[in-house]
PDB file of C-alpha atoms and ligand atoms in Angstrom:
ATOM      1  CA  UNK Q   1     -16.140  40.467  49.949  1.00  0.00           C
ATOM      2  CA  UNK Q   2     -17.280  42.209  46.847  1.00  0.00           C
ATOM      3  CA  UNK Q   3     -14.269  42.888  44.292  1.00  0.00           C
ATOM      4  CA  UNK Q   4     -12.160  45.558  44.881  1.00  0.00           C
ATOM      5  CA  UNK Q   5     -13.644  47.117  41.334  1.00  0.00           C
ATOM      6  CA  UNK Q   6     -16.972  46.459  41.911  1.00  0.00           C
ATOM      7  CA  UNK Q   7     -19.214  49.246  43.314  1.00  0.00           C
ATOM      8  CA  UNK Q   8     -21.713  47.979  45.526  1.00  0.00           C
ATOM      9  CA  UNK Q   9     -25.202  49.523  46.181  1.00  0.00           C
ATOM     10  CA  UNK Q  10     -26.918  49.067  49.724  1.00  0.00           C
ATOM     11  CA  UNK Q  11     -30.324  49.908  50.497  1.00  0.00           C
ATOM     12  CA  UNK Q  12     -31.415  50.285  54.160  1.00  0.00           C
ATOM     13  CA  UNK Q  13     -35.222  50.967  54.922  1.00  0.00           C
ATOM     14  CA  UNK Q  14     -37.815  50.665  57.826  1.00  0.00           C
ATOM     15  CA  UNK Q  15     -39.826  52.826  59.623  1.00  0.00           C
ATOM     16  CA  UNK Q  16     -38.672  56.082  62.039  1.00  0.00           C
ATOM     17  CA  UNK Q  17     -36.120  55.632  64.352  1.00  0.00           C
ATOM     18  CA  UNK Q  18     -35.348  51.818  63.966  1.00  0.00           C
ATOM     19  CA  UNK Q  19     -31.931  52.632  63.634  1.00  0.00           C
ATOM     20  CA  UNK Q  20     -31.296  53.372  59.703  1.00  0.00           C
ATOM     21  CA  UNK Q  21     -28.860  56.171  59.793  1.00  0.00           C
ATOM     22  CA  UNK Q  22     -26.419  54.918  63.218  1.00  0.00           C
ATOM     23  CA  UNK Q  23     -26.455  51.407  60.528  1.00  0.00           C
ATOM     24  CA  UNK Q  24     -26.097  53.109  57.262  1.00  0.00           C
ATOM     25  CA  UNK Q  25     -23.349  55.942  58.611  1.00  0.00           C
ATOM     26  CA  UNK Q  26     -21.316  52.917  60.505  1.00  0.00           C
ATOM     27  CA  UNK Q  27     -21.647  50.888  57.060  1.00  0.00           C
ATOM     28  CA  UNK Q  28     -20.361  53.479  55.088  1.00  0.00           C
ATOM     29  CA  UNK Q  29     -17.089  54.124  57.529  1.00  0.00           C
ATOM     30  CA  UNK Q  30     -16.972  50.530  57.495  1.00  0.00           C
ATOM     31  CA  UNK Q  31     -17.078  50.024  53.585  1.00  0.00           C
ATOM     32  CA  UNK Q  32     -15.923  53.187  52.670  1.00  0.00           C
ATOM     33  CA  UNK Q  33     -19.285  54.265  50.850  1.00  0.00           C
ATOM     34  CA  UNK Q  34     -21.013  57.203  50.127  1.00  0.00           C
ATOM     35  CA  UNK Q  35     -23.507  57.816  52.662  1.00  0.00           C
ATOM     36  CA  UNK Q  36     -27.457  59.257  51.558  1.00  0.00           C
ATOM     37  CA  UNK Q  37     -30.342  60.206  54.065  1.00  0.00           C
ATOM     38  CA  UNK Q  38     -33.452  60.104  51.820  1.00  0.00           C
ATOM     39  CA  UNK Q  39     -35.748  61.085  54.836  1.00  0.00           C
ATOM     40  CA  UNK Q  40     -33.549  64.209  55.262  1.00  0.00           C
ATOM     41  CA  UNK Q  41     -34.460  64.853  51.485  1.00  0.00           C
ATOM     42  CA  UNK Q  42     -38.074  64.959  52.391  1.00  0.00           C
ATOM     43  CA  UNK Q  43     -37.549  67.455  55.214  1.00  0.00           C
ATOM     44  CA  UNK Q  44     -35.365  69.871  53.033  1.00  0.00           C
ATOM     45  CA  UNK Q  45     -38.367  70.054  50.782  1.00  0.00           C
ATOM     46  CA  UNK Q  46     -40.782  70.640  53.690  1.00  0.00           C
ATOM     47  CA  UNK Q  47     -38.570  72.865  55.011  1.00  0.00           C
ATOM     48  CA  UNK Q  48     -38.863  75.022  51.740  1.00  0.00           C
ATOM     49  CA  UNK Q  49     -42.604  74.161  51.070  1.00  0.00           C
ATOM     50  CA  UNK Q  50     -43.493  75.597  54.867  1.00  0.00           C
ATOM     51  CA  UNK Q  51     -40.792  78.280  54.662  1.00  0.00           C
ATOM     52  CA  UNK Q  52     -42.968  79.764  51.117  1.00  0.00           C
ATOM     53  CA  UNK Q  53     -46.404  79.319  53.272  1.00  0.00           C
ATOM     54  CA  UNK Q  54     -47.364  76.602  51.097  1.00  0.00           C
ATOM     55  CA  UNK Q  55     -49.227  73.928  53.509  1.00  0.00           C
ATOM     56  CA  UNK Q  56     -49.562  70.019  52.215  1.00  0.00           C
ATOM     57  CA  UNK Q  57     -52.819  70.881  51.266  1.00  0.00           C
ATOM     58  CA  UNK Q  58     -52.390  72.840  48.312  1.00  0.00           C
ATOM     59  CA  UNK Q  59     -51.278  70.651  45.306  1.00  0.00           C
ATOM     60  CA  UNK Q  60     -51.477  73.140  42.453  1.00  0.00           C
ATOM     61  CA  UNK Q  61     -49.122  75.746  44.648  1.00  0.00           C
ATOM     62  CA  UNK Q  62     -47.047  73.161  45.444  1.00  0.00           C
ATOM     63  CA  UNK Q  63     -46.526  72.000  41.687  1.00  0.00           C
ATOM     64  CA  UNK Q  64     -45.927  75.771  41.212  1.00  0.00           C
ATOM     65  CA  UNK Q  65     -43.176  76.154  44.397  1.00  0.00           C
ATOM     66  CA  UNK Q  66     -41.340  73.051  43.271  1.00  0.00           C
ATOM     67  CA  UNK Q  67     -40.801  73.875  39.709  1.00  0.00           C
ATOM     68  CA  UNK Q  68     -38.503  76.979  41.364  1.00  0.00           C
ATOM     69  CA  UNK Q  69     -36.843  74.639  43.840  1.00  0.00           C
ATOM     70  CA  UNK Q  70     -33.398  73.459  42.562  1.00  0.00           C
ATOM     71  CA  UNK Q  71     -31.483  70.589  43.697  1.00  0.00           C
ATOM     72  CA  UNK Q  72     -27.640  70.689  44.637  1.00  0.00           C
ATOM     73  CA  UNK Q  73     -25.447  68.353  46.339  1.00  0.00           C
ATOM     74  CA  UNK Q  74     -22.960  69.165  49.007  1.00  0.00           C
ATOM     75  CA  UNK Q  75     -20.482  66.210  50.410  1.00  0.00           C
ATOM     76  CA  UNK Q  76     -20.416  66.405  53.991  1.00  0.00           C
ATOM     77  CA  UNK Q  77     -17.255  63.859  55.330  1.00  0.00           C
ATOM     78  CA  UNK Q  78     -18.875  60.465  53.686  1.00  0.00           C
ATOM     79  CA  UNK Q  79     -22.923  61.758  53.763  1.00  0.00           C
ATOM     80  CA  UNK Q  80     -24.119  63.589  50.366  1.00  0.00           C
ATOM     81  CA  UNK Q  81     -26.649  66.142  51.396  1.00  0.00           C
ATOM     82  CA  UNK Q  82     -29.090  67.790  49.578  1.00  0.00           C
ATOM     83  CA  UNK Q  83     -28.963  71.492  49.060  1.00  0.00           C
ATOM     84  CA  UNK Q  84     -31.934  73.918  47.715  1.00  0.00           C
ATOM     85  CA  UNK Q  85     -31.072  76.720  45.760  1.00  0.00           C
ATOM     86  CA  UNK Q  86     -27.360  76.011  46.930  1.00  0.00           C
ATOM     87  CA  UNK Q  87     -28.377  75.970  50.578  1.00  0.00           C
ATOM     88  CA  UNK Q  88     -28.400  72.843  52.436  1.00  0.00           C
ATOM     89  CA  UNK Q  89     -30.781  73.375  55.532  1.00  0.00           C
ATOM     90  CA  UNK Q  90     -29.213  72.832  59.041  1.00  0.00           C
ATOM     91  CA  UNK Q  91     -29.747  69.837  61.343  1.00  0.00           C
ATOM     92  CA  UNK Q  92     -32.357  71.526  64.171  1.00  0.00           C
ATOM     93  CA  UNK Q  93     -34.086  73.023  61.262  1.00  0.00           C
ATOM     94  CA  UNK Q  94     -35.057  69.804  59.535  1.00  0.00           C
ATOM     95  CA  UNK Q  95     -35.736  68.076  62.968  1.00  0.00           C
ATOM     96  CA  UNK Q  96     -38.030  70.320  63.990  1.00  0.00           C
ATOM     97  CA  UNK Q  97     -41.418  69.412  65.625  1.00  0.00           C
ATOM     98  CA  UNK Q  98     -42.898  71.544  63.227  1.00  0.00           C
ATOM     99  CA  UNK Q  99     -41.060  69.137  60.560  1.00  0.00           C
ATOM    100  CA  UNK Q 100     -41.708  66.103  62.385  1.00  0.00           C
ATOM    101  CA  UNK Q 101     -45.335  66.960  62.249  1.00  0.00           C
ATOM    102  CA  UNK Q 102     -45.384  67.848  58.438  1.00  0.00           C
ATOM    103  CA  UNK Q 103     -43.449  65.769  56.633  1.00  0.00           C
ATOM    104  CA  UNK Q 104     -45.539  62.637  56.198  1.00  0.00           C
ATOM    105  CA  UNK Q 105     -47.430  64.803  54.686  1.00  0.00           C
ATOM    106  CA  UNK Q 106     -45.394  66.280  52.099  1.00  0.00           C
ATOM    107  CA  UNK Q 107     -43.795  62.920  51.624  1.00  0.00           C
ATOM    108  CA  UNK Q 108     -47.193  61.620  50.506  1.00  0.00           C
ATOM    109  CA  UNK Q 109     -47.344  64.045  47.791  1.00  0.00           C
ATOM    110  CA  UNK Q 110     -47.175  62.418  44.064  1.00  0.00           C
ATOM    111  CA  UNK Q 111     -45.011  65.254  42.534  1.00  0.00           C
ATOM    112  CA  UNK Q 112     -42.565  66.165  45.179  1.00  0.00           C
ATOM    113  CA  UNK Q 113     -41.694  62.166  44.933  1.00  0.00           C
ATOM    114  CA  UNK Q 114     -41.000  62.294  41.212  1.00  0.00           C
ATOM    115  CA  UNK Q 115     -38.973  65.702  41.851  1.00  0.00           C
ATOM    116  CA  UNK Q 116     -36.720  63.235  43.914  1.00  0.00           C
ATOM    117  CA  UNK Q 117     -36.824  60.359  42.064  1.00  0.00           C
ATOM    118  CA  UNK Q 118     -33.902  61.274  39.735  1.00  0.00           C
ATOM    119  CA  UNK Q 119     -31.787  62.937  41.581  1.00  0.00           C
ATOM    120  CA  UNK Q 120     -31.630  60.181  44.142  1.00  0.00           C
ATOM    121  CA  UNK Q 121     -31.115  57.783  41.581  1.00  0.00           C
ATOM    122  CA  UNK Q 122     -28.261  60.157  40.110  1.00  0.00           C
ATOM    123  CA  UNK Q 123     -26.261  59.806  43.464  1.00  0.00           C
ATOM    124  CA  UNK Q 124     -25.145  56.451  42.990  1.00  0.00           C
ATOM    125  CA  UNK Q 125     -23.064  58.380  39.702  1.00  0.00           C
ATOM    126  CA  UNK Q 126     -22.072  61.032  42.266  1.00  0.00           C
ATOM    127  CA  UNK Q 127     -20.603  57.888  43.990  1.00  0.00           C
ATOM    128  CA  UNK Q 128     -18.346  56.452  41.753  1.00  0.00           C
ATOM    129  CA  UNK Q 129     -17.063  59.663  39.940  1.00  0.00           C
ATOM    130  CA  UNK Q 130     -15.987  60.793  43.489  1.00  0.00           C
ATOM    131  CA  UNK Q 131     -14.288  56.945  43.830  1.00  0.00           C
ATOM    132  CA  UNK Q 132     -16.259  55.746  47.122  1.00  0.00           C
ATOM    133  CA  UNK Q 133     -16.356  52.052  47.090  1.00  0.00           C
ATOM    134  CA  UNK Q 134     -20.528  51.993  46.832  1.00  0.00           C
ATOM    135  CA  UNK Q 135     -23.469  53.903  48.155  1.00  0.00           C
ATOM    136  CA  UNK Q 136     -25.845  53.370  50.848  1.00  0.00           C
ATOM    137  CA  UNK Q 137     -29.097  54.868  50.804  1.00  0.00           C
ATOM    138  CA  UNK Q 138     -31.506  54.687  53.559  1.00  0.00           C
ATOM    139  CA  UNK Q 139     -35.497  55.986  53.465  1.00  0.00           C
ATOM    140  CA  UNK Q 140     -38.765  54.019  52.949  1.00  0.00           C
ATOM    141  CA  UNK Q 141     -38.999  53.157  49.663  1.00  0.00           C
ATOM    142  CA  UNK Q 142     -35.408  52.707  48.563  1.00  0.00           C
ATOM    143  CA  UNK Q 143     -35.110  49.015  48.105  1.00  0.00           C
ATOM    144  CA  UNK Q 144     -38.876  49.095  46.156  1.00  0.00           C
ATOM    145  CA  UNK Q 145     -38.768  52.215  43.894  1.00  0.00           C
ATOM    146  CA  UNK Q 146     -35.505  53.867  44.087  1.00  0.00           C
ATOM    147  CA  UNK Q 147     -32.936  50.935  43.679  1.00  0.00           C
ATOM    148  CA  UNK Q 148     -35.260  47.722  43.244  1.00  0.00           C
ATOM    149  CA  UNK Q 149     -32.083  46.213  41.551  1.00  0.00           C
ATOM    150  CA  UNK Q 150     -29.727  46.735  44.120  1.00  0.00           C
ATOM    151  CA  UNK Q 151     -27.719  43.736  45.308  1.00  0.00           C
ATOM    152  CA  UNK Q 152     -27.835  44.035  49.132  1.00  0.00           C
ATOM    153  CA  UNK Q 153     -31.244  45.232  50.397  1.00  0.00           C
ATOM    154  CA  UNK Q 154     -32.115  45.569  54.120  1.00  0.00           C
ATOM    155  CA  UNK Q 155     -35.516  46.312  56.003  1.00  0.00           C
ATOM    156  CA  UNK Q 156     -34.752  47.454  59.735  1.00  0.00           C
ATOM    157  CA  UNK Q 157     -37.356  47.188  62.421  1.00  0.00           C
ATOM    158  CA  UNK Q 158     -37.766  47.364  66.390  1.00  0.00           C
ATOM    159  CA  UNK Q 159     -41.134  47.525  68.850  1.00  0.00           C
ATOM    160  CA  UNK Q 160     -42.417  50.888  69.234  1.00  0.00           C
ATOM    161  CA  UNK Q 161     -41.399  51.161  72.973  1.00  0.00           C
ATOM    162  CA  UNK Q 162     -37.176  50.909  71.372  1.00  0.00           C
ATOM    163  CA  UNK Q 163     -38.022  53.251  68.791  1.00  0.00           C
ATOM    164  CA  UNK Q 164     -39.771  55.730  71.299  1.00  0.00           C
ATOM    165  CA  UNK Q 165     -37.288  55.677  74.119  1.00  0.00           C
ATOM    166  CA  UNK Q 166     -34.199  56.361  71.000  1.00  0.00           C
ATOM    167  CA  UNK Q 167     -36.003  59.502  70.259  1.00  0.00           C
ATOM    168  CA  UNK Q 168     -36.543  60.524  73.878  1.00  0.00           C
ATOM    169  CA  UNK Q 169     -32.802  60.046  74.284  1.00  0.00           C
ATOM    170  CA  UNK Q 170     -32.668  62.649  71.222  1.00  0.00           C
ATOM    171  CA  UNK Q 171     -34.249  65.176  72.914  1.00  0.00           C
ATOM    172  CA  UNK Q 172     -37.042  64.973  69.952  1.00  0.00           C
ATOM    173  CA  UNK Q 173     -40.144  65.560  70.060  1.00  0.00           C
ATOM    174  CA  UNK Q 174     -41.611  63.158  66.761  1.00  0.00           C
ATOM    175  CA  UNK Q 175     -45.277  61.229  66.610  1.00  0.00           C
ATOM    176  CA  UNK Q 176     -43.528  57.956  64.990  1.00  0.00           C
ATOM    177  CA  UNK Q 177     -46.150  55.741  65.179  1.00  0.00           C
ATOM    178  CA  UNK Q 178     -48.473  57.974  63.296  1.00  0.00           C
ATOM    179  CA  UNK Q 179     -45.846  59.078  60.781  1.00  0.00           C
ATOM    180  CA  UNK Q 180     -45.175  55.360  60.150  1.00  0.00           C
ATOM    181  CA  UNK Q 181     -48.887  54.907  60.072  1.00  0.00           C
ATOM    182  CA  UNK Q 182     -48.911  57.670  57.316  1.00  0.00           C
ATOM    183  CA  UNK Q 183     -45.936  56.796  55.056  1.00  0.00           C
ATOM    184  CA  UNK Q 184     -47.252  52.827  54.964  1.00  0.00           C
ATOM    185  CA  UNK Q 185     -50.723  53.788  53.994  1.00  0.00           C
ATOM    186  CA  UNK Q 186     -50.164  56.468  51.621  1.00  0.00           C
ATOM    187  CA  UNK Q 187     -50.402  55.545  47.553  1.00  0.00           C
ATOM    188  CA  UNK Q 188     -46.986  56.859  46.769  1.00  0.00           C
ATOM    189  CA  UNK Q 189     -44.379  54.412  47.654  1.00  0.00           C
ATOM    190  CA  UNK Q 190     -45.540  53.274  50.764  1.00  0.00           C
ATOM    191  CA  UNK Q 191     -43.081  51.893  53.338  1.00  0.00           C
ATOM    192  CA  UNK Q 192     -43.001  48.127  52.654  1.00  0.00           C
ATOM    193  CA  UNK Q 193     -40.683  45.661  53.063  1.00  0.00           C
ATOM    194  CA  UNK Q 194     -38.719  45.281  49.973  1.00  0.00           C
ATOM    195  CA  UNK Q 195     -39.291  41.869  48.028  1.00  0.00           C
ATOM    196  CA  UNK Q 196     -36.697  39.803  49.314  1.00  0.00           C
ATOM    197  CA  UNK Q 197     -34.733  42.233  51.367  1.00  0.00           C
ATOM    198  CA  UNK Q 198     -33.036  41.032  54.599  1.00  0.00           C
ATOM    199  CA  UNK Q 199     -34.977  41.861  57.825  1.00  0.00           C
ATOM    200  CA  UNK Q 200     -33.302  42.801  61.194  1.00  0.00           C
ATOM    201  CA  UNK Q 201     -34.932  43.816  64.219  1.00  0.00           C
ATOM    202  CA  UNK Q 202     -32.761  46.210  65.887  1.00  0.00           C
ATOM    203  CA  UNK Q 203     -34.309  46.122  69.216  1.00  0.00           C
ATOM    204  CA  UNK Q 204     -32.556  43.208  70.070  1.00  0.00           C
ATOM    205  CA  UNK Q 205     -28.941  43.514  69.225  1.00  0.00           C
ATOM    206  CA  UNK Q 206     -26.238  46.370  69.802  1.00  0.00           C
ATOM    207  CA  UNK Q 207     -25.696  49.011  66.350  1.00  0.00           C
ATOM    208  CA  UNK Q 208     -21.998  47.085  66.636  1.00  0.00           C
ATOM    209  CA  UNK Q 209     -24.019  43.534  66.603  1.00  0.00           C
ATOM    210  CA  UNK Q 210     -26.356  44.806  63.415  1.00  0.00           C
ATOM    211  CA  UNK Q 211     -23.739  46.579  61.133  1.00  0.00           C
ATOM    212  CA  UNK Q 212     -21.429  43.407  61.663  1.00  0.00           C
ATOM    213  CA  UNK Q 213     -24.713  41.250  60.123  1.00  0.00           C
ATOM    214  CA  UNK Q 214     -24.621  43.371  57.523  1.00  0.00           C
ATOM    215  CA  UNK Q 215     -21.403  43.077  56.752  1.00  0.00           C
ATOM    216  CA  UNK Q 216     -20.854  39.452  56.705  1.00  0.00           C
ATOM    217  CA  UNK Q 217     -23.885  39.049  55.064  1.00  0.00           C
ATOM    218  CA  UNK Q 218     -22.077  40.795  51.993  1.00  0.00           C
ATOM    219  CA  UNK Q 219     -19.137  39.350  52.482  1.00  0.00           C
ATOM    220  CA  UNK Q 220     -20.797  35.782  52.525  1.00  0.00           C
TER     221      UNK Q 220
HETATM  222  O1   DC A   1     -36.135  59.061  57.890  1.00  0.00           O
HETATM  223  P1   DC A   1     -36.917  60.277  58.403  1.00  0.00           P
HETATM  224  O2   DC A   1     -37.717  59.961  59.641  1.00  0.00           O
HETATM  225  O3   DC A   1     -36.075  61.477  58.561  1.00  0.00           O
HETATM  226  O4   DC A   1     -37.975  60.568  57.236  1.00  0.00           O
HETATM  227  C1   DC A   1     -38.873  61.646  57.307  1.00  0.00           C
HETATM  228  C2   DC A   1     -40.103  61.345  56.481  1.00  0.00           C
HETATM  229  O5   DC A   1     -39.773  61.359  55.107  1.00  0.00           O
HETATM  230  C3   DC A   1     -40.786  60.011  56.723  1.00  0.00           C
HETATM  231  O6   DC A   1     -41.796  60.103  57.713  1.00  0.00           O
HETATM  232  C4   DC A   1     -41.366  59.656  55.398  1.00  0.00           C
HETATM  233  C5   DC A   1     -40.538  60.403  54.407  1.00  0.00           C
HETATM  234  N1   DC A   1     -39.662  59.551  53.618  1.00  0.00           N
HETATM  235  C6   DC A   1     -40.207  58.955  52.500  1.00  0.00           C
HETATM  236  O7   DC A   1     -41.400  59.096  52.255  1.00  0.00           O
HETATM  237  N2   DC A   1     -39.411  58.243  51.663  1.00  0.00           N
HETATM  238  C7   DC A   1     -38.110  58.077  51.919  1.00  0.00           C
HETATM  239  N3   DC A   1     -37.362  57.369  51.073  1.00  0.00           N
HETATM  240  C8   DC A   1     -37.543  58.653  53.080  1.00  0.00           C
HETATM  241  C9   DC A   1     -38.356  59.363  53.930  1.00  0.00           C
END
């Protein structure tokens, strides 16, 4: 187990639905960390992007939109969620279909990547001045770009017929193997598997079965 003093910084990324946030909320009860949902930052900004009229399309209006946009922070039980303008969007509004269908697109998107880039960065600060034990961050590109030094970095997978059938059960309706096409092709930070992250395919063992890997695997 990490010292008692030490902050810790755990990065959790793979694809849609192949179980980051169920792993990275249970981790942070667990571990008593501060919990982040990158992918939820993408679809506040989409949210806010579609909500102006601004499609994906148009770069220079987007440039334009984002320099009004500002970022807050609002702690909801152990998750930090981001807030625009002071308003942090609600769940059905970011899990739209219209969202689900947009936000690859956004997400691919040079500036609105660098508008994030910071701030996410700045949570881990957030962390420790409000005394959690660590952070866990999940997304795409969080164990590459975001916190390429972190000590414990994870890459979850599952087959597509899992990952489908866990959305189903949401009641959502969400194209993942064409968003996943989308965010590992783009230019961007493209979902990859972090250099010498861990890899665990989810399909095959219970959330219980996958947080307790984690966990010994940074207590070991
Ligand atoms: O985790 P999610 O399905 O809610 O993420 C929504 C989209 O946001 C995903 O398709 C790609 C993008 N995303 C990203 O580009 N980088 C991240 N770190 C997290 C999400």
């Amino acid at each position: 187990m990490p010292s008692s003093n030490s902050f810790i910084i755990i990065t959790m990324d793979g694809g849609a639905a192949v179980g980051k946030s169920s792993t990275s909320k249970g981790l942070a009860e667990r571990l008593g960390l501060m919990h982040v949902d990158t992918g939820s930052h993408y679809r506040t900004l989409t949210c806010a992007l579609l909500g102006s009229g601004t499609p994906a399309e148009q770069g220079e209006t987007i440039s334009k939109v984002l320099e009004t946009l500002e970022l807050s922070t609002q702690i909801d039980g152990r998750s930090a969620k981001l807030g625009i303008n002071g308003m942090v969007p609600v769940d059905s509004d970011l899990r739209s279909p219209e969202v689900n269908a947009q936000v690859s697109k956004f997400a691919a998107i040079p500036e609105l990547r660098q508008k994030l880039f910071a701030y996410q960065r700045s949570l881990a600060d957030l962390a420790r001045d409000q005394n959690y034990a660590g952070l866990v961050m999940e997304g795409r590109d969080i164990g590459s770009i975001i916190f390429p030094e972190a000590a414990y970095r994870f890459f979850l997978d599952a087959d597509e017929a899992t990952r489908a059938a866990r959305r189903a059960k949401e009641g959502q309706t969400d194209s993942i193997a064409a968003r996943d096409e989308m965010d590992r092709t783009r230019q961007a930070a493209p979902l990859v598997c972090p250099r010498g992250a861990t890899q665990i395919d989810t399909a095959h063992h219970t959330l219980e079965e996958v947080i307790e890997k984690i966990t010994h695997h940074i207590e070991s």
